[in-house]
Every structure is written in C-alpha cells, then in structure tokens.
C-alpha cells in the first residue's frame, strides 16, 4: 500500500511500482492515473464544446434574418442534430466525468479509482466515437438530420450518416457505463477509514447516484438505437408503421432514457455548486442529509416523468394527468436543494470570487429554467408550446446556465488544487460577466419567439420573428467568443502564476479532504471558524 502515501500533486501511477514511466504522448495514451484521466476528459469536453459551439454558430448565422442565406435546409437539420448530440455526449457528460475522476479519489481519500486500466479505456473510447459523429457529415447522404432525438420514421429513411451516429452512441454509452461502474466501486469500497457515506462531500453523493442512473438508462438508449438499426437494415418493423410497428414506441423508449439523462447531466453540477457555496459563504452546507435525500428523490422521480415530452402524441388522459402531476412533484426535491443553497449563504461571510459568481449565476438562471420547465409540464400550455422556441429556451437555461456554469465555477474552484497556481481573478470575472450577460441575450428572447409560435428546427421563418432572432444570434456569437477568455485564463494558470496556498479559499470545507487521514476537524457537525 505504498501508493497511498504518494505526493498528491504528482502523476505517479497508483497501481504501478515499476520504475518505467512513459513520457510524451504515450504518457497520456497509457496513463492509469485518475488525475491524468480527469485532465483528458476535461480537455476532450472543452474541445467538443468548441466543435458543438461552431455548429451553433452555423444555426444562428442562418437564423440571423429571414430567408435561406447560408446553408441548405438539409445541412441546417444536420447541424441541429449534431450540435445536440455533441454537446450532450461529447461536452457535458465527459466534462462531468472529468470532475469525478479528478476529485472523487481525493475527496474520499482513495489512492486512485478502483479500476485504473478500465478508467483509461473508458476515456479512449470517446475520441473515436466523436470522430464517427463528425465523419458522418462527409458520407453520402450527409449526417443524421432528424434532431438529436433521432425520431423515426425520419431516421429510418436517412443515409449512412445515421448508421455512424448509431454506432457512435453505442460506443459513448459503453464508455459511460464503464465510467459509472468505476465510480460506484471507488466510492463504495475505497473510502478512507472513518469516512461514512453520510460524511462524504456532496459532490461524491451526486456522482454516486448519477452513476446508478447511467447504468440504468444507457442500455435503454442502446436498445432503442439497435431497434432503429435493425429497422433500417434487417427488415424488422419495431417503429415502421407499414410493417405493423409503432413510431411512438421509439419515443417512449428514447425518453425513458432521455429524461433521466437530463438529471445525469445536472446532478454532478448540483454537487459542484454544493462544494462552492459553503466555501465562499464560510459556513457548512445547510441541511446536508436533506440534500442527499433530495438528490436520491430526484433520481427516482426522473424515471416516472418521461412522457411529459410526449403530451402531443395522443396519450390517454389518465396517462397525461399522471405525467403532469409527477413532473410537478419533481420540483419539490429540486426546490429543497435551492432552498438549502440559499440557507447556506444566509448570514454567511460571503466573498465573490469567480467560482461563487458562477454559482450565483447558476442559481439565478437555473431557477428560471426550472420555472419554464414547470410551465411546459402543464398539459394545455405544453400543447401550445410544444416544439417551439420556448422549449429551446427552457432546456438551454437548464443545460447551459445550469450544468455549464457549474462546470466553469468548478474549474475555477479547483484549478489551484489541480495546477498549484492561482488563476487570474480579473480574467475569470470578465469571463463570468460576458457569459452571464450574453447567455441571457441569446436565450431569453427565445421565450418570446416560442410564445409567439415560432417552431424550432426551422431554417427559415416569417418576418414577424426577425427582430428577436437577430438579437439572439448576436448574443450567441458573443457568448461563443467569450469562452476564449476562459480558455486563455485556464492556459495562463497552467503555465504559471502566483503559487496557490494550501487552502486557496481559506474556507474549512470538503475541499481540504485529500489523502487518507483522520476525519477533518469540522466533519459537518461543528461549524468552522469564520475568519
């Protein structure tokens, strides 16, 4: 067990006692070190974020004014499809796994992840899968153009790009399942002595529950796209009405995966926010146990609400009512979390460094996204707003202002621990304000467009929608370009800067749990000294 006492900042292989350490590119290809793999995930995630963002640029450039000016309608549909798939499977999910790889072993006092080689393998499945998605743009017939939800019958008729998309989803799903098995095993088996489950940092709890969700729903998505594949090539009729199949069945199977998937993306973000807010409020997290139970409740309820995506498909009234009420119910544990974050800040000694600013931005904007979700959960309103830009506004407030803002906050929060250097605070604040303002310029007008009846996934639109689309497009280009400030701030921090002190934020929180040791001096029961 000599590996337990290794230096926390080094890149020694926890499961390798040999003197041979690969260098250069082979170090990254063969590494089994959780920190290296976390770094790979985070850089891959950011790369995919930029690629998906460029596709969003194409979409918003086309929608800058009415008429078809830049791309064909077919290519526009391919862009919307790939933008969604790349942002979800290429940017947000790997980003969350990157945080998990870096922080979970350090927070629970484990020497490394439980399955170090599988950890390496689960990352290196992702680049080929992402490449497959991008190659699908260049094959005969072009990429899949049925939206990221891949609804038949549209996707049964499409060309070879659809097959590449299906295989890419399979590979990314396999990667997610392996990562989840690794996280669950690490958390359940490798905690330091004295660290009970109810003393773990909340980030570990959110990922433990997320990992179970992933193992439950990824095979469902795999089943859905496999049935799609056999409908396309092997003469089956799962979703083909001409052969006695039912295209609505695909929607049920897909959304049984798709709704828990939303929480798979947001729960790790909740965990990051639950680390940041206590630190910068100089107080322990309010209601730790209720936060854990709320995360579990959200996870369980997420399996019971999938058909709220399908209110316009002709479901029976009793079914519609059930899904409407279940959707309302999921707001309760989410509200518990928001209340606890606010209560943590109440009468705290708050300081507004960049991580806290992103956490506050997250809180404000995620709540807006949550309210619009409740609006869409009410059946008569959803019938009017379904497949309009109101839906686009809603899920971007949850995914971008939710998950992405939490990730930005998490990067700034842990960069001193990861690099040994402090980042440039003024650059980080510029990044926050540009992102916060331009995000709202981009997505808030979409509520108005949706309420006025503009459908989503259309490359052209009537003149009445022109003004808000122009505002939205200008915001989108600004928001995308402002992420270069983030890239510069991170690279500048990695290359050097003011050395980070042992407790960069001077807050007694779970941040300081690194290696196996006696329980920390506050262990959630005694409040830390407010300096």
XYZ file of C-alpha atoms in Angstrom:
531
model
C 0.000 0.000 0.000
C 2.940 2.321 -0.512
C 0.936 4.088 -3.204
C -1.303 5.684 -0.551
C 1.485 7.955 0.625
C 2.360 9.254 -2.831
C 2.548 13.057 -3.251
C -0.909 14.418 -4.080
C 0.332 16.794 -6.765
C 2.418 14.226 -8.659
C 1.494 11.973 -11.551
C 2.787 8.694 -10.151
C 0.815 5.665 -11.212
C -1.055 4.467 -8.137
C -1.062 0.878 -9.353
C 2.435 0.786 -10.837
C 5.501 0.032 -8.733
C 7.850 -0.210 -11.728
C 10.443 2.458 -12.428
C 9.365 2.776 -16.085
C 7.081 5.767 -16.738
C 6.167 6.583 -20.358
C 6.739 10.192 -21.404
C 5.337 12.457 -24.093
C 2.217 11.326 -25.922
C 2.480 7.739 -24.595
C 2.127 9.006 -21.032
C -1.348 10.264 -21.917
C -2.304 7.244 -24.030
C -1.315 4.679 -21.400
C -1.933 6.557 -18.150
C -3.934 4.930 -15.367
C -3.628 7.921 -13.022
C -7.016 9.383 -12.112
C -5.711 12.963 -12.335
C -4.311 12.461 -15.849
C -7.530 10.824 -16.987
C -9.597 13.593 -15.401
C -7.491 16.104 -17.323
C -8.019 14.188 -20.585
C -11.796 14.142 -20.034
C -11.897 17.876 -19.303
C -9.849 18.846 -22.370
C -11.881 16.499 -24.571
C -15.065 18.017 -23.151
C -13.879 21.561 -23.888
C -12.819 20.595 -27.423
C -16.250 19.133 -28.120
C -17.835 22.231 -26.560
C -15.997 24.345 -29.148
C -16.961 21.989 -32.009
C -20.624 21.943 -30.929
C -20.454 25.715 -30.485
C -19.264 26.155 -34.077
C -22.337 24.202 -35.185
C -24.494 26.541 -33.098
C -22.765 29.433 -34.922
C -23.955 27.945 -38.237
C -27.507 27.614 -36.866
C -27.622 31.187 -35.513
C -25.966 32.636 -38.632
C -28.700 31.076 -40.765
C -31.392 32.416 -38.426
C -29.883 35.923 -38.275
C -32.535 37.108 -40.714
C -35.486 35.540 -42.560
C -34.847 33.627 -45.765
C -32.286 30.954 -46.654
C -28.900 32.624 -46.915
C -26.019 30.401 -45.798
C -26.844 26.669 -45.750
C -29.421 24.314 -47.250
C -32.335 23.177 -45.068
C -30.840 19.650 -45.053
C -27.475 20.859 -43.768
C -29.262 23.041 -41.207
C -31.017 19.924 -39.863
C -27.697 18.057 -39.739
C -26.199 20.921 -37.732
C -29.053 20.940 -35.199
C -28.793 17.147 -34.803
C -25.014 17.055 -34.357
C -24.999 20.166 -32.145
C -27.319 18.392 -29.700
C -25.518 15.026 -29.766
C -22.038 16.555 -29.455
C -22.967 18.931 -26.638
C -24.672 16.191 -24.599
C -22.492 13.121 -25.261
C -19.266 14.940 -26.147
C -19.156 18.026 -23.925
C -21.402 17.859 -20.840
C -21.189 14.171 -19.888
C -17.394 13.786 -20.343
C -16.918 17.099 -18.509
C -18.803 15.737 -15.502
C -16.751 12.515 -15.612
C -13.566 14.617 -15.729
C -14.526 16.308 -12.456
C -15.388 12.903 -10.971
C -12.016 11.418 -11.930
C -10.081 14.316 -10.518
C -11.956 14.904 -7.288
C -13.648 11.716 -6.036
C -10.469 9.811 -5.073
C -9.083 12.925 -3.364
C -12.324 13.700 -1.557
C -12.813 10.190 -0.156
C -9.102 9.529 0.464
C -8.694 6.784 -2.150
C -5.292 6.101 -3.745
C -6.883 6.117 -7.226
C -10.008 4.922 -8.999
C -10.917 1.290 -8.351
C -10.335 0.067 -11.929
C -7.447 2.166 -13.186
C -6.975 0.443 -16.568
C -10.697 0.423 -17.305
C -10.634 4.138 -16.471
C -8.120 4.699 -19.261
C -10.162 2.571 -21.662
C -13.426 4.370 -20.899
C -11.827 7.674 -21.886
C -10.136 6.446 -25.071
C -13.458 5.158 -26.436
C -14.694 8.748 -26.679
C -12.421 10.324 -29.341
C -13.179 7.616 -31.977
C -16.910 7.956 -31.246
C -16.749 11.748 -31.606
C -14.803 11.285 -34.844
C -17.559 8.998 -36.127
C -20.163 11.691 -35.489
C -18.076 14.260 -37.363
C -17.254 11.894 -40.256
C -20.992 11.362 -40.739
C -21.080 14.897 -42.225
C -18.922 13.750 -45.149
C -20.507 10.421 -46.150
C -23.049 10.096 -48.998
C -26.408 11.411 -47.825
C -24.834 13.526 -45.098
C -25.184 13.282 -41.320
C -28.316 12.299 -39.444
C -30.845 15.109 -39.798
C -33.676 14.010 -37.542
C -32.760 16.060 -34.479
C -30.743 14.693 -31.544
C -33.832 12.679 -30.506
C -33.493 10.579 -33.714
C -37.258 10.055 -34.138
C -38.427 7.575 -36.765
C -39.804 7.405 -39.421
C -37.429 10.202 -40.451
C -34.331 8.366 -39.256
C -35.324 5.066 -40.898
C -35.032 6.674 -44.321
C -31.740 8.533 -43.865
C -28.366 7.556 -45.310
C -25.160 6.088 -43.946
C -24.568 9.061 -41.619
C -27.379 7.726 -39.439
C -25.568 4.380 -39.029
C -22.377 6.161 -37.963
C -24.440 8.134 -35.448
C -25.959 4.929 -34.025
C -22.531 3.307 -33.614
C -21.088 6.468 -32.052
C -23.903 6.462 -29.487
C -23.195 2.795 -28.701
C -19.511 3.483 -28.092
C -20.183 6.563 -25.953
C -22.751 4.559 -23.979
C -20.206 1.816 -23.311
C -17.760 4.464 -22.097
C -20.390 5.920 -19.738
C -21.286 2.515 -18.285
C -17.625 1.651 -17.606
C -17.022 5.042 -16.001
C -20.106 4.559 -13.805
C -19.086 1.085 -12.621
C -15.697 2.542 -11.738
C -17.166 5.462 -9.772
C -19.621 3.289 -7.822
C -16.914 0.754 -6.922
C -14.487 3.508 -5.906
C -16.994 5.282 -3.655
C -18.357 2.131 -2.021
C -15.030 0.324 -1.495
C -12.162 2.816 -1.304
C -13.261 5.391 1.263
C -10.745 6.316 3.965
C -11.295 4.844 7.450
C -13.884 6.845 9.339
C -15.488 8.330 6.240
C -19.041 7.038 6.351
C -21.336 7.637 3.386
C -23.063 10.452 5.266
C -19.750 12.246 5.791
C -18.809 12.263 2.122
C -18.635 15.572 0.279
C -21.896 16.131 -1.566
C -20.129 16.001 -4.930
C -19.372 12.314 -4.263
C -23.037 11.680 -3.409
C -24.325 13.332 -6.572
C -21.933 11.261 -8.675
C -22.733 8.002 -6.870
C -26.425 8.497 -7.674
C -25.664 9.712 -11.213
C -23.605 6.574 -11.861
C -26.550 4.353 -10.902
C -28.780 6.387 -13.229
C -26.317 5.918 -16.093
C -26.153 2.156 -15.607
C -29.957 2.026 -15.580
C -30.678 4.104 -18.691
C -27.729 3.727 -21.078
C -28.750 0.169 -22.086
C -32.254 1.515 -22.821
C -30.843 4.019 -25.321
C -28.670 1.254 -26.773
C -31.805 -0.863 -27.228
C -33.669 1.987 -28.930
C -30.931 2.733 -31.470
C -30.333 -1.015 -32.073
C -34.016 -1.457 -32.930
C -33.668 1.560 -35.221
C -30.648 -0.090 -36.871
C -32.496 -3.374 -37.470
C -35.495 -1.456 -38.863
C -33.122 0.267 -41.266
C -31.192 -2.770 -42.490
C -32.625 -6.100 -41.363
C -36.304 -5.901 -42.251
C -37.746 -5.572 -38.739
C -40.699 -3.286 -38.028
C -40.309 -2.079 -34.459
C -41.044 1.514 -35.461
C -42.210 1.106 -39.053
C -45.982 1.529 -39.259
C -46.092 -0.113 -42.704
C -44.924 -3.376 -41.119
C -47.156 -3.120 -38.034
C -44.660 -1.199 -35.892
C -45.260 1.965 -33.914
C -43.104 5.097 -34.274
C -44.462 6.338 -30.913
C -42.840 3.291 -29.242
C -39.455 4.807 -30.091
C -40.410 7.987 -28.274
C -41.336 6.024 -25.140
C -38.083 4.061 -25.166
C -35.981 7.095 -26.048
C -37.448 9.372 -23.381
C -37.208 6.665 -20.734
C -33.511 7.203 -21.337
C -33.756 10.890 -22.223
C -35.360 12.275 -19.103
C -33.051 10.606 -16.547
C -30.271 11.763 -18.900
C -31.176 15.386 -18.104
C -30.549 14.624 -14.417
C -27.396 12.643 -15.223
C -26.085 15.920 -16.657
C -27.366 18.255 -13.917
C -26.718 16.210 -10.733
C -22.890 16.434 -10.872
C -23.394 20.179 -11.417
C -25.511 20.255 -8.226
C -22.610 18.539 -6.469
C -20.114 21.149 -7.653
C -22.400 24.008 -6.566
C -22.786 22.303 -3.156
C -18.991 22.431 -2.775
C -18.590 26.051 -3.900
C -21.371 27.800 -1.960
C -20.289 26.621 1.559
C -16.672 27.583 0.835
C -17.437 31.151 -0.197
C -20.139 31.578 2.471
C -17.650 30.347 5.136
C -20.359 28.079 6.537
C -21.073 24.350 6.398
C -23.709 23.278 3.884
C -27.198 23.742 5.322
C -29.197 20.508 5.603
C -26.609 18.013 4.370
C -28.827 14.958 4.917
C -31.824 16.575 3.212
C -29.574 17.385 0.232
C -28.592 13.724 -0.072
C -32.225 12.593 0.136
C -33.274 15.268 -2.366
C -30.704 14.029 -4.901
C -31.961 10.460 -4.423
C -35.589 11.600 -4.781
C -34.798 13.493 -7.994
C -33.100 10.372 -9.379
C -36.036 8.075 -8.558
C -38.686 10.509 -9.839
C -36.720 11.055 -13.064
C -37.824 7.578 -14.185
C -41.500 8.464 -13.760
C -41.867 11.577 -15.886
C -40.577 10.637 -19.349
C -43.897 11.039 -21.174
C -44.125 14.756 -20.391
C -42.057 15.003 -23.588
C -44.956 13.317 -25.392
C -48.091 15.257 -24.394
C -48.940 15.870 -28.073
C -48.683 12.234 -29.195
C -52.234 11.215 -28.256
C -51.630 9.573 -24.874
C -54.730 8.647 -22.830
C -55.968 11.385 -20.495
C -55.212 9.372 -17.338
C -51.611 8.936 -18.511
C -51.250 12.617 -19.344
C -52.537 13.592 -15.890
C -50.152 11.201 -14.144
C -47.132 12.578 -16.021
C -48.206 16.159 -15.406
C -48.507 15.610 -11.628
C -45.248 13.616 -11.468
C -43.500 16.468 -13.293
C -44.833 18.938 -10.730
C -43.637 16.641 -7.942
C -40.026 16.622 -9.127
C -39.924 20.376 -8.445
C -40.136 19.618 -4.696
C -36.702 17.980 -4.139
C -35.198 20.480 -6.591
C -36.711 23.273 -4.505
C -35.221 21.702 -1.364
C -31.775 21.962 -2.932
C -32.231 25.600 -3.967
C -33.578 26.472 -0.511
C -30.603 24.782 1.167
C -28.114 26.667 -1.034
C -29.812 29.956 -0.148
C -29.886 28.988 3.550
C -26.160 28.181 3.387
C -25.475 31.698 2.154
C -27.833 33.296 4.706
C -25.779 35.309 7.218
C -22.602 33.794 5.806
C -19.358 35.687 5.339
C -19.686 35.745 1.548
C -16.823 36.623 -0.787
C -17.411 36.960 -4.513
C -14.540 35.216 -6.251
C -15.187 33.761 -9.719
C -16.378 30.298 -8.536
C -19.007 31.911 -6.282
C -20.100 34.256 -9.069
C -20.683 31.300 -11.376
C -22.540 29.510 -8.556
C -24.810 32.534 -8.060
C -25.296 32.841 -11.820
C -26.179 29.147 -11.859
C -28.722 29.601 -9.049
C -30.477 32.541 -10.666
C -30.626 31.151 -14.209
C -31.270 27.517 -13.280
C -34.331 28.609 -11.296
C -35.645 30.408 -14.414
C -35.069 27.199 -16.374
C -36.885 25.246 -13.664
C -39.918 27.546 -13.782
C -40.186 27.309 -17.573
C -39.980 23.541 -17.119
C -42.994 23.695 -14.832
C -44.803 25.771 -17.468
C -44.082 23.088 -20.064
C -45.213 20.409 -17.615
C -48.762 21.826 -17.631
C -50.553 19.955 -20.397
C -52.684 22.685 -22.032
C -49.692 25.052 -22.106
C -47.404 22.336 -23.453
C -49.837 21.582 -26.282
C -49.473 25.214 -27.366
C -45.708 25.498 -26.731
C -44.507 22.027 -27.757
C -41.737 22.112 -30.378
C -41.499 25.903 -30.254
C -38.508 28.029 -29.305
C -39.916 28.216 -25.768
C -38.705 24.623 -25.305
C -35.285 25.551 -26.729
C -35.044 28.432 -24.242
C -36.097 26.168 -21.355
C -33.556 23.413 -21.836
C -30.697 25.793 -22.584
C -31.388 27.586 -19.306
C -31.048 24.202 -17.596
C -28.142 22.760 -19.620
C -26.018 25.863 -20.288
C -26.848 28.193 -17.396
C -27.172 25.104 -15.217
C -24.550 22.495 -15.983
C -22.079 24.604 -17.953
C -21.999 27.482 -15.445
C -21.472 24.947 -12.641
C -18.585 23.422 -14.619
C -16.977 26.844 -15.122
C -17.329 27.503 -11.395
C -15.864 24.077 -10.621
C -12.859 24.652 -12.884
C -12.027 27.977 -11.213
C -12.683 26.471 -7.771
C -10.325 23.519 -8.196
C -7.718 24.976 -10.595
C -5.444 25.971 -7.666
C -5.560 22.374 -6.425
C -5.063 20.940 -9.924
C -2.245 23.205 -11.104
C -0.645 24.586 -7.932
C -1.206 28.100 -9.316
C -3.874 30.734 -8.744
C -5.769 31.769 -11.881
C -6.148 35.411 -12.947
C -9.186 36.598 -10.975
C -9.944 39.598 -13.203
C -9.927 37.403 -16.347
C -12.260 34.941 -14.622
C -14.664 37.734 -13.668
C -14.632 39.047 -17.233
C -15.467 35.527 -18.349
C -18.370 35.386 -15.891
C -19.941 38.718 -16.802
C -19.572 38.195 -20.557
C -21.041 34.686 -20.269
C -23.868 35.727 -17.948
C -24.987 38.739 -19.980
C -24.562 37.226 -23.436
C -26.205 33.959 -22.404
C -29.337 35.921 -21.494
C -29.148 37.987 -24.688
C -29.044 34.697 -26.616
C -31.677 32.609 -24.910
C -34.129 34.922 -23.147
C -35.628 36.235 -26.439
C -36.341 32.612 -27.394
C -39.101 32.590 -24.768
C -40.804 35.423 -26.685
C -40.297 33.668 -30.026
C -41.795 30.456 -28.626
C -44.786 32.222 -27.079
C -45.371 33.905 -30.443
C -45.373 30.469 -32.099
C -42.012 30.091 -33.833
C -41.290 26.365 -34.302
C -37.828 25.019 -33.539
C -35.526 23.253 -36.022
C -36.571 25.509 -38.917
C -34.000 27.298 -41.109
C -36.467 29.978 -42.293
C -39.237 31.927 -40.584
C -41.779 34.732 -41.174
C -40.778 38.379 -40.863
C -42.627 38.737 -37.533
C -39.853 36.748 -35.759
C -36.959 38.669 -37.329
C -36.068 41.133 -34.547
C -35.698 38.692 -31.659
C -33.829 36.200 -33.876
C -31.314 38.874 -34.747
C -30.838 39.716 -31.051
C -30.475 36.011 -30.252
C -27.878 35.463 -32.988
C -25.791 38.454 -31.891
C -25.872 37.112 -28.299
C -24.887 33.631 -29.466
C -21.802 34.846 -31.328
C -20.809 36.960 -28.325
C -21.351 34.090 -25.880
C -19.312 31.687 -28.002
C -16.405 34.089 -28.440
C -16.360 34.981 -24.722
C -15.378 31.356 -23.990
C -11.964 32.203 -25.444
C -11.425 34.304 -22.298
C -11.981 31.089 -20.283
C -9.508 29.170 -22.437
C -6.898 31.909 -22.037
C -7.410 32.116 -18.253
C -7.011 28.337 -17.848
C -3.897 28.087 -20.048
C -2.361 31.098 -18.282
C -2.976 29.400 -14.918
C -1.492 26.070 -16.080
C 1.646 27.768 -17.395
C 2.333 29.538 -14.116
C 1.173 32.301 -11.872
C 1.009 33.038 -8.182
C 1.619 29.790 -6.217
C -1.582 28.507 -4.639
C -1.588 28.297 -0.825
C -2.553 25.044 0.914
C -6.090 26.369 1.457
C -6.638 28.632 -1.538
C -10.086 29.780 -0.420
C -9.391 29.786 3.322
C -12.710 28.034 3.864
C -12.968 24.933 6.024
C -14.866 22.661 3.639
C -14.560 19.311 1.972
C -12.071 20.872 -0.464
C -9.356 20.090 2.065
C -10.050 16.322 2.136
C -7.255 14.858 0.076
C -5.466 11.779 1.380
C -6.426 9.104 3.918
C -6.255 10.791 7.290
C -8.319 11.231 10.448
C -11.690 12.885 9.882
C -11.317 16.626 9.283
C -11.798 18.920 12.212
C -15.298 20.017 11.295
C -16.867 16.844 9.763
C -20.094 18.785 9.139
C -21.157 18.818 12.804
C -19.118 21.720 14.194
C -19.158 24.973 12.218
C -15.753 26.210 11.067
C -14.234 29.359 12.491
C -15.410 32.343 10.446
C -12.355 34.453 9.750
